[in-house]
Amino acid sequence: MKSTTRNKVRLIFPALAAGLLFASPATAQLKVVTSTTDLADIATQVGGNKVTVRHIGEGYQDPHFIEAKPSFVLQLRNADIWAFVGLELEAGWMPLLLNGARNRKINPGGAGYVDVSKVIPLLDVPSGQVDRSQGDVHALGNPHYWLDPQNGRRIARLFQRKFSEMDPANAATYATNTTAFEAKLSSAERAWQPQLALIRGKPVVAWHTSWRYLANYTKVNIVGFMEPKPGVPPSPAHLAGLIQTVRRTGAKVIIMEPFYSRKTADFVASKTGIKVLVLPPSVGGVRGLNDYVALMKSDIEKLAAAVQ
Amino acid sequence: MRRSFFLCALATIGPVALAAQATPTPKRDSAARADSVSRADSIALVRELEQMQSAGAPDTTGSRGTSQQSASNPRLLPDISVVGDFIADASPRGSTQEDGTRLGVRELEVAFQAAVDPYFRGDVFLGISDEEGIAIEQAYLTATALPAQLEARLGRFLMPFGKQNTTHRHDLHAIEYPYVIQSFFGPEGLKGTGIYLSRVFAPFGFYQEVIATAVDRFGERDESLVTREPANRKLGGLGYSARLRNYFDLSQAANVEVSFSGITGKREQPMLELPSDDPDGEPLNGYNQRQSVVAVDVTYRWRPLQQGLYKSFILQGELMQQRNPDVTIPELLGPTGDRVGGYAFARYQIGRRSFLGARYDFVDAESSADGNTTAASGYYEFFPSEFSKLVAGYERYMAGGGAKGINRLILQAAFSLGPHKPHPF
């Protein structure tokens, strides 16, 4: 009896060990954590069911000022990939989370540390001396690049390469998904051409420099910013000048994010008749706007309607 | 050249634009240079950057390659930052500062931080003040490549004990550490030199972290005390601490942390003077006595995500108990028995850059003959930007034991130079 039991044990343990050894890689999904919802959605589109994707910031939240909550550390400590916007957008919270996560894979130098900005042609890159008298200027360039659909493609291709590198078994799936994402984006771009024609050259005011990439894509003409300097709240003196700018240029719209108080924009509107357009800068910025292509479509349509 | 032009434009047009606000006229409406474009503002900066870019400097082909990467830190220099902390004491009955100044530089902190190699990160914080000259505030090596998600530090660090003690003084929401920390550990909080080991885990689904340290000594050495032997001569005399952090998300906007800390070690305490064992030695006026402190701290935070730039609230409290042996020898003048102290603190954000705070402190006296210390204070904080802050604080301080209360009015200005630091959480 004893020897039978021993034999069973002898058989069961190797079988279990072999099962664990060979079963785990087949069912494992890449665990991806992104800093923003936009990156999360594109990662999901590219990764499909081969990846699990979570994000730190919400679409209706200012990505500069996310709190480094310890619960985010739990998300990051087992992540295979940490993809972030870069250009110091996350400088106020990312170091605390990465240090707390103690996950070498996603720290600088690790295979899963993905600074997405590395594949983006940037706007507003200072080539001379930069200091904080210029406000919260990003010394490496403007980080709000996902608001240009061309950059959406670049992000998808980066994710395809990274996922394939870390999970070569599913490289074909990632390639197929990326092609599908790009086709969906191209189809949407063709559909919104009439709106782009309406927007082109129209003067607008933006709250923050975050709308520079959207303006670059749509050719809308940003003639002034609500912020006197990046990240600095509007002062009365600046608003006085801005009101004159609006009157002089005939700007039709103030574009602003949902996380800024619109009181000041409403004040400028009351003095000039300009419209205030609250546009979500990210996926999830308003309820129901849950994917990247829908975000771009919604922003372009709303902008086209507002500048008329 | 272009920047000089903008600065000149700002200097010239700024006053004009200010006047324009007061008395707007149609004439000024037509003045092209009185609008925002003419100033050194966001749009001017963007235009300037556009021109630089069109001049062909950066690569816009899709892969920036090494040109931009190398621009950020071409010589592998460490991050260097400086924090200035200035205090003005406008208390009606004279300065209440340790050094007696009405206007003073409380401290300059110079920090050097960088990865040492693939395995370690180095952090050095030097404190510079008139009182202490240059002092090593913190200097530690962090092992970043340990297995099992462990983190180890070696060097001098702020002791992971309680909540506020882990925050640099200039980063506090109030101007000074709570009195319980000042009384139990010193005005600059508790630091230690030794080994720090921490591990994050989540067996119950929420964040937990345990941190243990072994340090050369518990608290700073009192140079005026001469003891028969150093407090740390035996291993039992070193300082040992442990902290368990428990963090819960109550919702997306609210969270709470409940943590427990403990520290024990031998500390020098005063006694009536005795002749030294060594005929040539100084007379003894101190002895080593074990002291332990246990603490619980609770922090509730609320910050709605969408309105997070404008609204937030923190409610925090710490309760500490200092444990000393019940010594009845009259020559020994150190603390006996247990002492309790704590504080409750609240801070509410009233605008994008403005906060109101209040704190109530209490600390038991070292001996029953002295009265307990209590203090109530209020603060107004204004942040011109992330890199500077101005604080005005009023405090009513009661030393107890029949002493008259003291009114304190203190102003603080602090600024930070250098790389963008993470915001303390």
XYZ file of C-alpha atoms in Angstrom, chain B residues 78-345:
268
model
C 23.829 63.706 -11.311
C 20.635 65.663 -10.811
C 21.594 68.677 -8.751
C 18.962 70.639 -6.910
C 18.843 73.306 -4.242
C 16.035 74.068 -1.827
C 16.042 77.384 0.000
C 14.036 77.760 3.202
C 13.690 81.250 4.652
C 11.904 82.141 7.865
C 10.631 85.464 9.161
C 9.520 85.421 12.785
C 7.090 88.257 13.481
C 6.037 87.028 16.909
C 4.990 89.960 19.112
C 7.317 89.104 22.017
C 10.454 88.538 20.018
C 11.854 85.782 17.927
C 10.860 82.245 18.824
C 13.509 80.708 16.593
C 16.259 78.565 18.047
C 18.928 81.004 16.837
C 16.975 84.078 17.919
C 16.749 85.580 14.436
C 13.795 87.534 13.172
C 14.801 86.995 9.575
C 16.903 84.005 8.742
C 17.890 81.342 6.296
C 16.697 78.260 8.131
C 18.419 75.919 5.738
C 19.690 75.457 2.247
C 19.500 71.894 1.068
C 21.685 70.802 -1.794
C 20.900 67.445 -3.342
C 22.848 65.223 -5.724
C 20.987 62.227 -7.075
C 21.842 59.703 -9.760
C 22.102 56.047 -10.613
C 25.487 54.815 -9.464
C 25.526 51.774 -11.715
C 22.950 49.188 -12.806
C 22.656 48.000 -9.219
C 22.588 51.098 -7.038
C 21.178 54.596 -6.891
C 22.864 57.308 -4.846
C 21.153 60.182 -3.032
C 23.050 62.842 -1.129
C 21.383 65.742 0.674
C 23.572 68.336 2.332
C 22.055 70.816 4.737
C 23.670 74.225 5.031
C 22.723 76.588 7.817
C 24.316 79.336 9.899
C 23.903 77.223 13.020
C 25.306 73.934 11.812
C 27.430 74.898 8.849
C 27.394 72.058 6.350
C 25.843 68.846 7.584
C 25.046 65.533 5.958
C 21.273 65.468 6.105
C 20.915 62.270 4.145
C 23.345 60.226 2.092
C 22.407 56.740 1.087
C 22.921 54.083 -1.474
C 19.801 52.258 -2.603
C 20.102 48.743 -3.992
C 17.779 48.614 -6.979
C 18.494 45.090 -8.131
C 17.509 42.967 -5.159
C 15.292 39.903 -5.595
C 11.835 39.460 -4.070
C 11.040 43.142 -4.599
C 13.141 44.121 -1.657
C 14.677 47.545 -1.333
C 17.745 48.138 0.768
C 19.492 51.347 1.675
C 22.797 51.904 3.290
C 23.754 55.258 4.716
C 22.007 58.117 6.512
C 18.300 58.646 5.955
C 15.174 60.104 7.481
C 13.968 57.335 9.744
C 10.816 55.652 8.464
C 8.996 56.369 11.674
C 5.520 57.900 11.678
C 4.200 59.984 8.823
C 5.642 63.473 8.983
C 9.113 62.413 10.048
C 9.586 60.867 6.607
C 9.021 64.249 4.949
C 11.735 66.866 4.509
C 11.014 69.843 6.740
C 10.676 72.254 3.825
C 8.102 69.937 2.223
C 5.838 69.920 5.285
C 2.397 71.442 4.968
C 3.130 73.337 8.193
C 6.287 75.315 8.936
C 7.765 73.094 11.629
C 7.542 69.456 12.590
C 4.795 68.652 15.103
C 5.913 69.188 18.681
C 5.784 65.492 19.463
C 8.477 64.893 16.834
C 10.504 67.875 18.008
C 10.232 66.798 21.626
C 10.908 63.077 21.136
C 13.485 63.329 18.333
C 14.644 66.926 17.820
C 13.627 69.998 15.790
C 14.846 68.477 12.537
C 13.196 65.105 13.060
C 14.760 61.693 13.439
C 17.534 60.523 11.171
C 19.652 57.428 11.386
C 22.791 56.007 9.832
C 22.664 52.330 9.049
C 20.711 49.782 7.043
C 17.168 50.098 5.748
C 15.227 47.202 4.297
C 11.704 47.310 2.943
C 9.300 45.050 1.135
C 5.953 45.765 -0.466
C 3.294 43.087 -0.391
C -0.457 42.749 -0.789
C -1.719 39.471 0.657
C -5.124 40.986 1.434
C -5.504 42.919 -1.796
C -4.377 46.294 -0.482
C -0.948 47.902 -0.309
C 1.234 46.994 2.614
C 4.862 47.759 3.184
C 7.098 46.709 5.997
C 10.282 48.663 6.650
C 12.940 47.693 9.140
C 16.117 49.557 10.011
C 19.175 49.041 12.145
C 21.025 52.282 12.783
C 24.146 53.317 14.602
C 22.194 55.043 17.309
C 18.698 56.152 18.244
C 18.636 59.918 17.805
C 21.430 62.434 17.748
C 24.223 62.290 20.258
C 24.149 64.943 22.987
C 27.758 66.134 22.873
C 27.536 67.661 26.346
C 27.023 64.281 28.022
C 29.994 62.105 28.967
C 29.054 58.480 29.589
C 31.047 55.520 30.818
C 30.742 53.795 27.437
C 29.149 54.610 24.107
C 25.458 53.773 23.876
C 26.147 51.603 20.846
C 29.028 49.609 22.342
C 26.889 46.481 22.346
C 24.603 45.510 19.470
C 21.628 45.882 21.791
C 22.452 49.547 22.118
C 21.978 50.319 18.420
C 18.727 51.792 17.173
C 16.210 49.374 15.661
C 12.975 50.420 14.029
C 10.082 48.853 12.162
C 7.142 50.339 10.328
C 4.091 48.701 8.802
C 2.207 50.785 6.244
C -1.346 49.905 5.244
C -2.907 51.863 2.416
C -6.487 51.595 1.160
C -8.251 53.261 -1.734
C -11.730 54.171 -0.518
C -12.707 55.459 -3.947
C -10.935 57.055 -6.907
C -10.915 60.314 -4.986
C -10.364 59.197 -1.391
C -7.859 57.009 0.354
C -6.619 56.296 3.824
C -3.347 55.110 5.276
C -3.096 53.564 8.728
C 0.425 52.719 9.789
C 2.277 51.565 12.866
C 5.862 52.298 13.873
C 8.223 51.362 16.640
C 11.817 52.181 17.521
C 14.083 51.192 20.351
C 17.679 51.877 21.318
C 19.915 53.245 24.021
C 20.246 57.005 24.413
C 22.449 59.147 26.600
C 20.605 60.815 29.482
C 21.857 63.392 31.985
C 22.829 62.574 35.562
C 24.534 64.270 38.446
C 28.254 64.475 37.841
C 30.465 61.564 38.935
C 34.230 61.219 38.739
C 35.482 59.266 35.753
C 36.857 55.719 36.124
C 39.887 56.983 34.242
C 41.899 59.340 36.490
C 42.680 61.518 33.464
C 39.170 61.338 32.022
C 36.397 63.883 32.128
C 33.835 63.539 34.909
C 30.792 61.503 33.924
C 27.518 63.373 33.576
C 25.534 60.948 31.446
C 24.363 57.369 31.395
C 22.875 55.127 28.756
C 19.249 54.232 29.086
C 16.973 52.267 26.787
C 14.187 54.238 25.233
C 11.447 53.026 22.927
C 8.764 54.877 20.999
C 5.685 53.326 19.430
C 3.330 55.204 17.155
C 0.244 54.980 15.033
C -0.528 57.409 12.236
C -3.627 57.880 10.144
C -3.903 59.963 6.981
C -7.096 60.508 5.027
C -6.817 62.175 1.632
C -9.506 63.395 -0.686
C -8.852 64.775 -4.129
C -11.481 64.490 -6.841
C -9.685 63.543 -10.042
C -11.320 65.983 -12.429
C -11.194 68.971 -10.057
C -7.906 67.883 -8.539
C -6.150 71.086 -9.525
C -8.497 73.089 -7.350
C -9.803 70.889 -4.558
C -8.198 68.592 -2.043
C -8.348 67.777 1.626
C -6.017 66.013 4.026
C -6.801 64.948 7.573
C -3.895 63.487 9.476
C -3.075 62.444 13.005
C -0.223 60.738 14.795
C -0.083 59.398 18.314
C 3.243 58.423 19.855
C 4.181 56.897 23.166
C 7.707 57.188 24.500
C 8.635 54.415 26.896
C 11.353 54.894 29.515
C 12.301 52.672 32.449
C 10.897 53.627 35.834
C 14.174 54.657 37.448
C 13.960 55.951 41.002
C 17.640 56.771 41.574
C 17.690 60.515 42.290
C 21.093 61.058 40.613
C 19.731 59.941 37.256
C 17.987 62.847 35.571
C 16.692 61.200 32.403
C 13.013 60.742 31.622
C 11.146 58.065 33.517
C 7.917 56.294 32.769
C 5.862 56.812 29.654
C 5.103 59.999 27.747
C 2.478 60.477 25.111
C 2.238 63.069 22.378
C 0.500 63.605 19.119
C -1.143 65.986 16.754
C -4.126 66.348 14.476
C -3.724 68.228 11.223
